[in-house]
Amino acid sequence: MKFDILTLFPGMFSGPFSESIIKRAAEDGLIDIRLHDIRDYAADRHKTADDAPYGGGAGMVMKVEPLAACIEAVRAERRNSRVILTTPRGKRFDQALVSELANEEALLIICGRYEGVDERVRELFVDDEVSIGDFVMTGGELAAMVIVDAVSRFIPGVLGSADSSASDSFSDGLLEYPQYTRPAEFRGRGVPEVLLSGNHREIAQWRRRQALQRTLATRPDLLATAQLSDKERDYLEELANGRRS
Ligand SMILES: C[S@@+](CC[C@H](N)C(=O)[O-])C[C@H]1O[C@@H](n2cnc3c(N)ncnc32)[C@H](O)[C@@H]1O
C-alpha cells in the first residue's frame, strides 16, 4: 500500500512513523509512505499556501493552486490513488471504511490547516472527505496519521499474528472482550476463572458474552448491524431487561 501525504508540516510525521509496527512495515516494503510539502508547490517567492477567505470572515484558507500542483505531481506517478481530504465535515472514519481503503493500491491524503481548503480542491480532485470524529483539530496531520495507522493494520504481513486483527473491536460488529495477562492476581483482583480453565469452548463463549455485554453498555448503536444469532439476541434482551448480569 502506498500513502502520499500532502501537508504544510511534514516534520510532524517523523515521530509516529519511525516507531514500532509502522516503521517495521515500511522497512519491510509492505507500506510506502511519502510526505509532500505543499509549500514546495507554491509559485511565488514567499511560498504562499493560504489567503484570506472571499466574503470575509476569520482565519485563512488554503489556496487551490499549490494543492492542485502537488496533487497532480503525485498523481503523475500514482495514477490510481484514491484522494482523501481530511475534514470534520467528512464521513466518519470507522472500521468498515478502514477495510475498504485497505483494498486500494494507493491513498493520497490531504491535510488541511487554518479554516480548511478552497472548495475547488474538493470539486476537482477529492474522492472522499473523511472525518476522524465530531471534534475540530488544528490540522489534518493527526487525522492522516490515524488513517495510515488503521489502514496499515489491514495490510497482510503488517501485524505479527494473522488473527490479531480478527478479534479486534468492530471486526464482527462488537467491541472486544476484556483481556488479561500475568499475574493471575493483582491488588486483590483476580482473572476470571474460566480463562484459567483451559476449556476453549467455555472461554470462547465467555468472551462472546463479554463482547455482547460491553457493546450493550457503551455502544448499543453497534448492535443494530452486528451479526448475532437468535440466542445472542435473547441474551441481550435479558441483559437489557436486567434479568441477567
Ligand atoms: C481548524 S480545521 C478547519 C475546520 C473548519 N473550519 C470547519 O469548521 O469544518 C483545520 C483542518 O484540520 C483538519 N481537521 C480538523 N478536525 C478534523 C477531524 N475531526 N477529522 C479530520 N480532519 C480534521 C482538516 O484538515 C481541516 O481542514
PDB file of C-alpha atoms and ligand atoms in Angstrom:
ATOM      1  CA  MET A   1       0.000   0.000   0.000  1.00  0.00           C
ATOM      2  CA  LYS A   2       1.296   3.416  -0.935  1.00  0.00           C
ATOM      3  CA  PHE A   3       0.444   6.536   1.051  1.00  0.00           C
ATOM      4  CA  ASP A   4       1.123  10.061  -0.186  1.00  0.00           C
ATOM      5  CA  ILE A   5       0.512  12.711   2.453  1.00  0.00           C
ATOM      6  CA  LEU A   6       0.177  16.356   1.419  1.00  0.00           C
ATOM      7  CA  THR A   7       0.936  18.686   4.316  1.00  0.00           C
ATOM      8  CA  LEU A   8       2.329  22.069   5.311  1.00  0.00           C
ATOM      9  CA  PHE A   9       4.057  20.394   8.265  1.00  0.00           C
ATOM     10  CA  PRO A  10       5.927  17.260   7.131  1.00  0.00           C
ATOM     11  CA  GLY A  11       8.084  17.368  10.282  1.00  0.00           C
ATOM     12  CA  MET A  12       5.075  16.319  12.378  1.00  0.00           C
ATOM     13  CA  PHE A  13       5.209  12.790  10.946  1.00  0.00           C
ATOM     14  CA  SER A  14       8.744  11.818  11.870  1.00  0.00           C
ATOM     15  CA  GLY A  15       7.883  10.507  15.353  1.00  0.00           C
ATOM     16  CA  PRO A  16       4.769   8.386  14.721  1.00  0.00           C
ATOM     17  CA  PHE A  17       6.095   6.804  11.527  1.00  0.00           C
ATOM     18  CA  SER A  18       9.529   5.943  12.884  1.00  0.00           C
ATOM     19  CA  GLU A  19       8.429   3.660  15.708  1.00  0.00           C
ATOM     20  CA  SER A  20       7.050   0.168  16.153  1.00  0.00           C
ATOM     21  CA  ILE A  21       4.735  -1.562  13.655  1.00  0.00           C
ATOM     22  CA  ILE A  22       4.506   1.238  11.067  1.00  0.00           C
ATOM     23  CA  LYS A  23       8.282   1.632  10.980  1.00  0.00           C
ATOM     24  CA  ARG A  24       8.758  -2.126  10.524  1.00  0.00           C
ATOM     25  CA  ALA A  25       6.073  -2.328   7.826  1.00  0.00           C
ATOM     26  CA  ALA A  26       7.817   0.455   5.886  1.00  0.00           C
ATOM     27  CA  GLU A  27      11.217  -1.191   6.288  1.00  0.00           C
ATOM     28  CA  ASP A  28       9.757  -4.490   5.050  1.00  0.00           C
ATOM     29  CA  GLY A  29       8.307  -2.751   1.988  1.00  0.00           C
ATOM     30  CA  LEU A  30       4.704  -3.583   2.966  1.00  0.00           C
ATOM     31  CA  ILE A  31       3.792   0.095   3.041  1.00  0.00           C
ATOM     32  CA  ASP A  32       5.408   3.089   1.400  1.00  0.00           C
ATOM     33  CA  ILE A  33       4.760   6.494   2.993  1.00  0.00           C
ATOM     34  CA  ARG A  34       5.780   9.646   1.164  1.00  0.00           C
ATOM     35  CA  LEU A  35       5.416  13.144   2.556  1.00  0.00           C
ATOM     36  CA  HIS A  36       4.914  16.117   0.239  1.00  0.00           C
ATOM     37  CA  ASP A  37       5.361  19.680   1.432  1.00  0.00           C
ATOM     38  CA  ILE A  38       2.535  21.676  -0.185  1.00  0.00           C
ATOM     39  CA  ARG A  39       4.605  24.853   0.144  1.00  0.00           C
ATOM     40  CA  ASP A  40       7.119  23.434  -2.359  1.00  0.00           C
ATOM     41  CA  TYR A  41       4.380  23.775  -4.989  1.00  0.00           C
ATOM     42  CA  ALA A  42       3.597  27.445  -4.316  1.00  0.00           C
ATOM     43  CA  ALA A  43       4.712  29.510  -7.299  1.00  0.00           C
ATOM     44  CA  ASP A  44       5.503  32.838  -5.633  1.00  0.00           C
ATOM     45  CA  ARG A  45       8.712  33.951  -3.947  1.00  0.00           C
ATOM     46  CA  HIS A  46       7.193  33.742  -0.445  1.00  0.00           C
ATOM     47  CA  LYS A  47       5.805  30.213  -0.961  1.00  0.00           C
ATOM     48  CA  THR A  48       2.314  31.377  -0.079  1.00  0.00           C
ATOM     49  CA  ALA A  49      -0.073  28.492   0.595  1.00  0.00           C
ATOM     50  CA  ASP A  50      -3.015  30.347   2.181  1.00  0.00           C
ATOM     51  CA  ASP A  51      -5.036  33.501   1.687  1.00  0.00           C
ATOM     52  CA  ALA A  52      -7.974  35.401   3.187  1.00  0.00           C
ATOM     53  CA  PRO A  53     -11.451  33.993   2.514  1.00  0.00           C
ATOM     54  CA  TYR A  54     -13.643  35.568  -0.151  1.00  0.00           C
ATOM     55  CA  GLY A  55     -16.642  37.114   1.540  1.00  0.00           C
ATOM     56  CA  GLY A  56     -14.650  37.951   4.663  1.00  0.00           C
ATOM     57  CA  GLY A  57     -14.568  36.182   7.995  1.00  0.00           C
ATOM     58  CA  ALA A  58     -11.975  34.903  10.403  1.00  0.00           C
ATOM     59  CA  GLY A  59      -8.839  32.950   9.513  1.00  0.00           C
ATOM     60  CA  MET A  60      -7.196  31.900   6.283  1.00  0.00           C
ATOM     61  CA  VAL A  61      -7.999  29.341   3.583  1.00  0.00           C
ATOM     62  CA  MET A  62      -5.522  27.009   1.855  1.00  0.00           C
ATOM     63  CA  LYS A  63      -5.064  28.115  -1.741  1.00  0.00           C
ATOM     64  CA  VAL A  64      -6.126  25.902  -4.618  1.00  0.00           C
ATOM     65  CA  GLU A  65      -3.066  26.364  -6.926  1.00  0.00           C
ATOM     66  CA  PRO A  66      -0.304  24.859  -4.730  1.00  0.00           C
ATOM     67  CA  LEU A  67      -2.586  21.978  -3.739  1.00  0.00           C
ATOM     68  CA  ALA A  68      -3.585  21.330  -7.349  1.00  0.00           C
ATOM     69  CA  ALA A  69       0.071  21.328  -8.460  1.00  0.00           C
ATOM     70  CA  CYS A  70       1.057  18.987  -5.619  1.00  0.00           C
ATOM     71  CA  ILE A  71      -1.844  16.567  -6.251  1.00  0.00           C
ATOM     72  CA  GLU A  72      -1.110  16.492  -9.986  1.00  0.00           C
ATOM     73  CA  ALA A  73       2.606  15.854  -9.404  1.00  0.00           C
ATOM     74  CA  VAL A  74       1.827  12.906  -7.116  1.00  0.00           C
ATOM     75  CA  ARG A  75      -0.827  11.511  -9.443  1.00  0.00           C
ATOM     76  CA  ALA A  76       1.524  11.652 -12.404  1.00  0.00           C
ATOM     77  CA  GLU A  77       3.354   8.813 -10.626  1.00  0.00           C
ATOM     78  CA  ARG A  78       0.436   7.129  -8.863  1.00  0.00           C
ATOM     79  CA  ARG A  79      -2.473   7.233 -11.275  1.00  0.00           C
ATOM     80  CA  ASN A  80      -4.737   5.005  -9.215  1.00  0.00           C
ATOM     81  CA  SER A  81      -4.536   6.919  -5.939  1.00  0.00           C
ATOM     82  CA  ARG A  82      -7.782   7.410  -4.076  1.00  0.00           C
ATOM     83  CA  VAL A  83      -7.787  11.032  -2.918  1.00  0.00           C
ATOM     84  CA  ILE A  84      -8.895  11.710   0.649  1.00  0.00           C
ATOM     85  CA  LEU A  85      -9.479  15.126   2.145  1.00  0.00           C
ATOM     86  CA  THR A  86      -9.320  15.236   5.943  1.00  0.00           C
ATOM     87  CA  THR A  87     -12.136  17.430   7.239  1.00  0.00           C
ATOM     88  CA  PRO A  88     -14.511  17.495  10.206  1.00  0.00           C
ATOM     89  CA  ARG A  89     -17.415  17.576   7.757  1.00  0.00           C
ATOM     90  CA  GLY A  90     -16.402  14.304   6.078  1.00  0.00           C
ATOM     91  CA  LYS A  91     -17.855  10.843   6.508  1.00  0.00           C
ATOM     92  CA  ARG A  92     -16.927   9.219   9.794  1.00  0.00           C
ATOM     93  CA  PHE A  93     -13.769   7.119   9.722  1.00  0.00           C
ATOM     94  CA  ASP A  94     -14.742   3.675  11.015  1.00  0.00           C
ATOM     95  CA  GLN A  95     -13.537   0.090  10.697  1.00  0.00           C
ATOM     96  CA  ALA A  96     -15.712  -0.537   7.622  1.00  0.00           C
ATOM     97  CA  LEU A  97     -14.067   2.389   5.831  1.00  0.00           C
ATOM     98  CA  VAL A  98     -10.627   1.244   7.048  1.00  0.00           C
ATOM     99  CA  SER A  99     -11.062  -2.177   5.460  1.00  0.00           C
ATOM    100  CA  GLU A 100     -12.443  -0.621   2.268  1.00  0.00           C
ATOM    101  CA  LEU A 101      -9.439   1.725   1.975  1.00  0.00           C
ATOM    102  CA  ALA A 102      -7.033  -1.151   2.650  1.00  0.00           C
ATOM    103  CA  ASN A 103      -8.089  -2.651  -0.709  1.00  0.00           C
ATOM    104  CA  GLU A 104      -6.797   0.367  -2.606  1.00  0.00           C
ATOM    105  CA  GLU A 105      -3.414   0.425  -4.326  1.00  0.00           C
ATOM    106  CA  ALA A 106      -2.578   3.936  -3.110  1.00  0.00           C
ATOM    107  CA  LEU A 107      -4.081   6.663  -0.926  1.00  0.00           C
ATOM    108  CA  LEU A 108      -3.368  10.352  -1.319  1.00  0.00           C
ATOM    109  CA  ILE A 109      -4.276  12.185   1.895  1.00  0.00           C
ATOM    110  CA  ILE A 110      -4.656  15.956   2.037  1.00  0.00           C
ATOM    111  CA  CYS A 111      -4.045  17.608   5.419  1.00  0.00           C
ATOM    112  CA  GLY A 112      -5.979  20.839   5.821  1.00  0.00           C
ATOM    113  CA  ARG A 113      -4.910  23.742   8.030  1.00  0.00           C
ATOM    114  CA  TYR A 114      -6.381  27.113   9.038  1.00  0.00           C
ATOM    115  CA  GLU A 115     -10.093  27.272   8.087  1.00  0.00           C
ATOM    116  CA  GLY A 116      -9.666  24.414   5.617  1.00  0.00           C
ATOM    117  CA  VAL A 117      -9.011  24.190   1.876  1.00  0.00           C
ATOM    118  CA  ASP A 118     -10.510  26.091  -1.054  1.00  0.00           C
ATOM    119  CA  GLU A 119     -13.699  24.257  -2.059  1.00  0.00           C
ATOM    120  CA  ARG A 120     -12.432  23.790  -5.632  1.00  0.00           C
ATOM    121  CA  VAL A 121      -9.871  21.281  -4.361  1.00  0.00           C
ATOM    122  CA  ARG A 122     -12.757  19.078  -3.282  1.00  0.00           C
ATOM    123  CA  GLU A 123     -14.679  19.649  -6.510  1.00  0.00           C
ATOM    124  CA  LEU A 124     -11.737  18.869  -8.799  1.00  0.00           C
ATOM    125  CA  PHE A 125      -9.734  16.170  -7.055  1.00  0.00           C
ATOM    126  CA  VAL A 126     -11.261  14.603  -3.960  1.00  0.00           C
ATOM    127  CA  ASP A 127     -12.819  11.112  -3.893  1.00  0.00           C
ATOM    128  CA  ASP A 128     -13.695  11.037  -0.181  1.00  0.00           C
ATOM    129  CA  GLU A 129     -13.954  13.566   2.615  1.00  0.00           C
ATOM    130  CA  VAL A 130     -13.058  11.834   5.877  1.00  0.00           C
ATOM    131  CA  SER A 131     -13.515  12.922   9.490  1.00  0.00           C
ATOM    132  CA  ILE A 132     -11.923  11.075  12.398  1.00  0.00           C
ATOM    133  CA  GLY A 133     -14.606  12.304  14.825  1.00  0.00           C
ATOM    134  CA  ASP A 134     -17.013  15.035  15.778  1.00  0.00           C
ATOM    135  CA  PHE A 135     -14.405  17.488  17.020  1.00  0.00           C
ATOM    136  CA  VAL A 136     -12.143  20.048  15.386  1.00  0.00           C
ATOM    137  CA  MET A 137      -8.339  19.825  15.405  1.00  0.00           C
ATOM    138  CA  THR A 138      -5.837  22.439  14.301  1.00  0.00           C
ATOM    139  CA  GLY A 139      -4.877  20.440  11.208  1.00  0.00           C
ATOM    140  CA  GLY A 140      -5.362  17.237   9.239  1.00  0.00           C
ATOM    141  CA  GLU A 141      -1.932  15.781  10.080  1.00  0.00           C
ATOM    142  CA  LEU A 142      -3.130  13.803  13.081  1.00  0.00           C
ATOM    143  CA  ALA A 143      -6.098  12.561  11.046  1.00  0.00           C
ATOM    144  CA  ALA A 144      -3.685  11.399   8.304  1.00  0.00           C
ATOM    145  CA  MET A 145      -1.616   9.531  10.897  1.00  0.00           C
ATOM    146  CA  VAL A 146      -4.767   7.847  12.209  1.00  0.00           C
ATOM    147  CA  ILE A 147      -5.756   6.791   8.685  1.00  0.00           C
ATOM    148  CA  VAL A 148      -2.285   5.424   7.826  1.00  0.00           C
ATOM    149  CA  ASP A 149      -2.049   3.541  11.120  1.00  0.00           C
ATOM    150  CA  ALA A 150      -5.500   1.938  10.980  1.00  0.00           C
ATOM    151  CA  VAL A 151      -5.329   1.051   7.267  1.00  0.00           C
ATOM    152  CA  SER A 152      -1.823  -0.425   7.597  1.00  0.00           C
ATOM    153  CA  ARG A 153      -3.076  -2.960  10.161  1.00  0.00           C
ATOM    154  CA  PHE A 154      -5.184  -4.485   7.389  1.00  0.00           C
ATOM    155  CA  ILE A 155      -2.262  -4.962   5.013  1.00  0.00           C
ATOM    156  CA  PRO A 156      -1.233  -8.642   5.036  1.00  0.00           C
ATOM    157  CA  GLY A 157       2.002  -9.158   6.956  1.00  0.00           C
ATOM    158  CA  VAL A 158       1.916  -5.857   8.877  1.00  0.00           C
ATOM    159  CA  LEU A 159       0.638  -7.424  12.096  1.00  0.00           C
ATOM    160  CA  GLY A 160       2.691 -10.218  13.600  1.00  0.00           C
ATOM    161  CA  SER A 161      -0.056 -12.771  14.044  1.00  0.00           C
ATOM    162  CA  ALA A 162      -2.590 -13.426  11.293  1.00  0.00           C
ATOM    163  CA  ASP A 163      -5.536 -13.356  13.676  1.00  0.00           C
ATOM    164  CA  SER A 164      -4.602 -10.430  15.878  1.00  0.00           C
ATOM    165  CA  SER A 165      -6.876  -8.087  13.944  1.00  0.00           C
ATOM    166  CA  ALA A 166      -9.678 -10.663  13.590  1.00  0.00           C
ATOM    167  CA  SER A 167     -10.759 -10.360  17.236  1.00  0.00           C
ATOM    168  CA  ASP A 168     -10.343  -6.575  17.432  1.00  0.00           C
ATOM    169  CA  SER A 169     -13.227  -4.374  18.381  1.00  0.00           C
ATOM    170  CA  PHE A 170     -15.592  -3.740  15.428  1.00  0.00           C
ATOM    171  CA  SER A 171     -14.273  -6.657  13.339  1.00  0.00           C
ATOM    172  CA  ASP A 172     -17.500  -8.590  13.945  1.00  0.00           C
ATOM    173  CA  GLY A 173     -19.603  -5.551  14.741  1.00  0.00           C
ATOM    174  CA  LEU A 174     -18.988  -5.799  18.505  1.00  0.00           C
ATOM    175  CA  LEU A 175     -16.491  -4.291  20.945  1.00  0.00           C
ATOM    176  CA  GLU A 176     -13.735  -6.633  22.037  1.00  0.00           C
ATOM    177  CA  TYR A 177     -13.947  -8.770  25.212  1.00  0.00           C
ATOM    178  CA  PRO A 178     -11.654  -7.930  28.203  1.00  0.00           C
ATOM    179  CA  GLN A 179      -8.059  -9.158  28.040  1.00  0.00           C
ATOM    180  CA  TYR A 180      -5.810 -10.285  30.911  1.00  0.00           C
ATOM    181  CA  THR A 181      -2.197 -11.371  31.241  1.00  0.00           C
ATOM    182  CA  ARG A 182       0.027 -12.428  34.149  1.00  0.00           C
ATOM    183  CA  PRO A 183      -0.060 -12.109  37.140  1.00  0.00           C
ATOM    184  CA  ALA A 184      -3.232 -14.070  37.928  1.00  0.00           C
ATOM    185  CA  GLU A 185      -3.884 -11.760  40.868  1.00  0.00           C
ATOM    186  CA  PHE A 186      -3.094  -8.057  41.312  1.00  0.00           C
ATOM    187  CA  ARG A 187      -4.112  -5.987  44.370  1.00  0.00           C
ATOM    188  CA  GLY A 188      -6.790  -8.475  45.249  1.00  0.00           C
ATOM    189  CA  ARG A 189      -8.210  -8.609  41.743  1.00  0.00           C
ATOM    190  CA  GLY A 190      -8.110 -11.959  40.039  1.00  0.00           C
ATOM    191  CA  VAL A 191      -8.526 -13.119  36.482  1.00  0.00           C
ATOM    192  CA  PRO A 192     -11.915 -14.697  35.612  1.00  0.00           C
ATOM    193  CA  GLU A 193     -11.711 -18.431  36.463  1.00  0.00           C
ATOM    194  CA  VAL A 194     -12.840 -19.514  33.014  1.00  0.00           C
ATOM    195  CA  LEU A 195      -9.706 -18.026  31.398  1.00  0.00           C
ATOM    196  CA  LEU A 196      -7.538 -20.253  33.589  1.00  0.00           C
ATOM    197  CA  SER A 197      -9.633 -23.357  32.904  1.00  0.00           C
ATOM    198  CA  GLY A 198      -8.084 -24.368  29.582  1.00  0.00           C
ATOM    199  CA  ASN A 199     -11.608 -25.133  28.296  1.00  0.00           C
ATOM    200  CA  HIS A 200     -11.555 -23.438  24.887  1.00  0.00           C
ATOM    201  CA  ARG A 201     -15.275 -23.801  24.219  1.00  0.00           C
ATOM    202  CA  GLU A 202     -16.172 -22.126  27.516  1.00  0.00           C
ATOM    203  CA  ILE A 203     -13.540 -19.433  27.004  1.00  0.00           C
ATOM    204  CA  ALA A 204     -14.940 -18.618  23.560  1.00  0.00           C
ATOM    205  CA  GLN A 205     -18.476 -18.480  24.982  1.00  0.00           C
ATOM    206  CA  TRP A 206     -17.378 -16.226  27.887  1.00  0.00           C
ATOM    207  CA  ARG A 207     -15.570 -13.882  25.504  1.00  0.00           C
ATOM    208  CA  ARG A 208     -18.544 -13.622  23.193  1.00  0.00           C
ATOM    209  CA  ARG A 209     -20.864 -12.809  26.100  1.00  0.00           C
ATOM    210  CA  GLN A 210     -18.427 -10.217  27.435  1.00  0.00           C
ATOM    211  CA  ALA A 211     -18.281  -8.624  23.993  1.00  0.00           C
ATOM    212  CA  LEU A 212     -22.088  -8.508  23.920  1.00  0.00           C
ATOM    213  CA  GLN A 213     -22.251  -7.011  27.437  1.00  0.00           C
ATOM    214  CA  ARG A 214     -19.655  -4.339  26.682  1.00  0.00           C
ATOM    215  CA  THR A 215     -21.247  -3.361  23.426  1.00  0.00           C
ATOM    216  CA  LEU A 216     -24.665  -3.105  25.050  1.00  0.00           C
ATOM    217  CA  ALA A 217     -23.224  -0.987  27.879  1.00  0.00           C
ATOM    218  CA  THR A 218     -21.154   1.502  25.879  1.00  0.00           C
ATOM    219  CA  ARG A 219     -22.064   1.279  22.185  1.00  0.00           C
ATOM    220  CA  PRO A 220     -25.596  -0.119  21.868  1.00  0.00           C
ATOM    221  CA  ASP A 221     -25.846   1.526  18.426  1.00  0.00           C
ATOM    222  CA  LEU A 222     -23.449  -1.146  17.066  1.00  0.00           C
ATOM    223  CA  LEU A 223     -25.896  -3.951  17.906  1.00  0.00           C
ATOM    224  CA  ALA A 224     -28.286  -2.881  15.179  1.00  0.00           C
ATOM    225  CA  THR A 225     -25.858  -4.080  12.470  1.00  0.00           C
ATOM    226  CA  ALA A 226     -23.839  -6.761  14.328  1.00  0.00           C
ATOM    227  CA  GLN A 227     -24.118 -10.371  13.153  1.00  0.00           C
ATOM    228  CA  LEU A 228     -25.959 -12.078  16.030  1.00  0.00           C
ATOM    229  CA  SER A 229     -27.658 -15.436  16.500  1.00  0.00           C
ATOM    230  CA  ASP A 230     -31.222 -15.667  17.877  1.00  0.00           C
ATOM    231  CA  LYS A 231     -29.769 -16.980  21.125  1.00  0.00           C
ATOM    232  CA  GLU A 232     -27.481 -13.975  21.404  1.00  0.00           C
ATOM    233  CA  ARG A 233     -30.385 -11.610  20.773  1.00  0.00           C
ATOM    234  CA  ASP A 234     -32.339 -13.312  23.579  1.00  0.00           C
ATOM    235  CA  TYR A 235     -29.302 -12.979  25.846  1.00  0.00           C
ATOM    236  CA  LEU A 236     -29.056  -9.241  25.076  1.00  0.00           C
ATOM    237  CA  GLU A 237     -32.743  -8.755  25.737  1.00  0.00           C
ATOM    238  CA  GLU A 238     -32.382 -10.447  29.123  1.00  0.00           C
ATOM    239  CA  LEU A 239     -29.378  -8.240  29.896  1.00  0.00           C
ATOM    240  CA  ALA A 240     -31.217  -5.098  28.847  1.00  0.00           C
ATOM    241  CA  ASN A 241     -34.206  -6.029  30.998  1.00  0.00           C
ATOM    242  CA  GLY A 242     -31.941  -6.706  33.983  1.00  0.00           C
ATOM    243  CA  ARG A 243     -32.813 -10.396  34.035  1.00  0.00           C
ATOM    244  CA  ARG A 244     -29.108 -11.296  33.547  1.00  0.00           C
ATOM    245  CA  SER A 245     -25.868  -9.909  34.922  1.00  0.00           C
TER     246      SER A 245
HETATM  247  C1  LIG B   1      -9.290  24.079  12.124  1.00  0.00           C
HETATM  248  S1  LIG B   1      -9.692  22.798  10.992  1.00  0.00           S
HETATM  249  C2  LIG B   1     -10.865  23.583   9.946  1.00  0.00           C
HETATM  250  C3  LIG B   1     -12.237  23.493  10.457  1.00  0.00           C
HETATM  251  C4  LIG B   1     -13.272  24.066   9.519  1.00  0.00           C
HETATM  252  N1  LIG B   1     -13.259  25.493   9.563  1.00  0.00           N
HETATM  253  C5  LIG B   1     -14.644  23.551   9.902  1.00  0.00           C
HETATM  254  O1  LIG B   1     -15.294  24.162  10.732  1.00  0.00           O
HETATM  255  O2  LIG B   1     -15.027  22.485   9.379  1.00  0.00           O
HETATM  256  C6  LIG B   1      -8.268  22.680  10.006  1.00  0.00           C
HETATM  257  C7  LIG B   1      -8.069  21.330   9.353  1.00  0.00           C
HETATM  258  O3  LIG B   1      -7.913  20.340  10.341  1.00  0.00           O
HETATM  259  C8  LIG B   1      -8.347  19.094   9.846  1.00  0.00           C
HETATM  260  N2  LIG B   1      -9.329  18.535  10.788  1.00  0.00           N
HETATM  261  C9  LIG B   1      -9.794  19.137  11.894  1.00  0.00           C
HETATM  262  N3  LIG B   1     -10.646  18.345  12.554  1.00  0.00           N
HETATM  263  C10 LIG B   1     -10.722  17.189  11.863  1.00  0.00           C
HETATM  264  C11 LIG B   1     -11.445  15.978  12.037  1.00  0.00           C
HETATM  265  N4  LIG B   1     -12.277  15.791  13.044  1.00  0.00           N
HETATM  266  N5  LIG B   1     -11.255  14.986  11.132  1.00  0.00           N
HETATM  267  C12 LIG B   1     -10.421  15.152  10.073  1.00  0.00           C
HETATM  268  N6  LIG B   1      -9.713  16.291   9.871  1.00  0.00           N
HETATM  269  C13 LIG B   1      -9.868  17.305  10.734  1.00  0.00           C
HETATM  270  C14 LIG B   1      -8.920  19.342   8.453  1.00  0.00           C
HETATM  271  O4  LIG B   1      -7.938  19.004   7.500  1.00  0.00           O
HETATM  272  C15 LIG B   1      -9.177  20.842   8.478  1.00  0.00           C
HETATM  273  O5  LIG B   1      -9.121  21.405   7.189  1.00  0.00           O
END
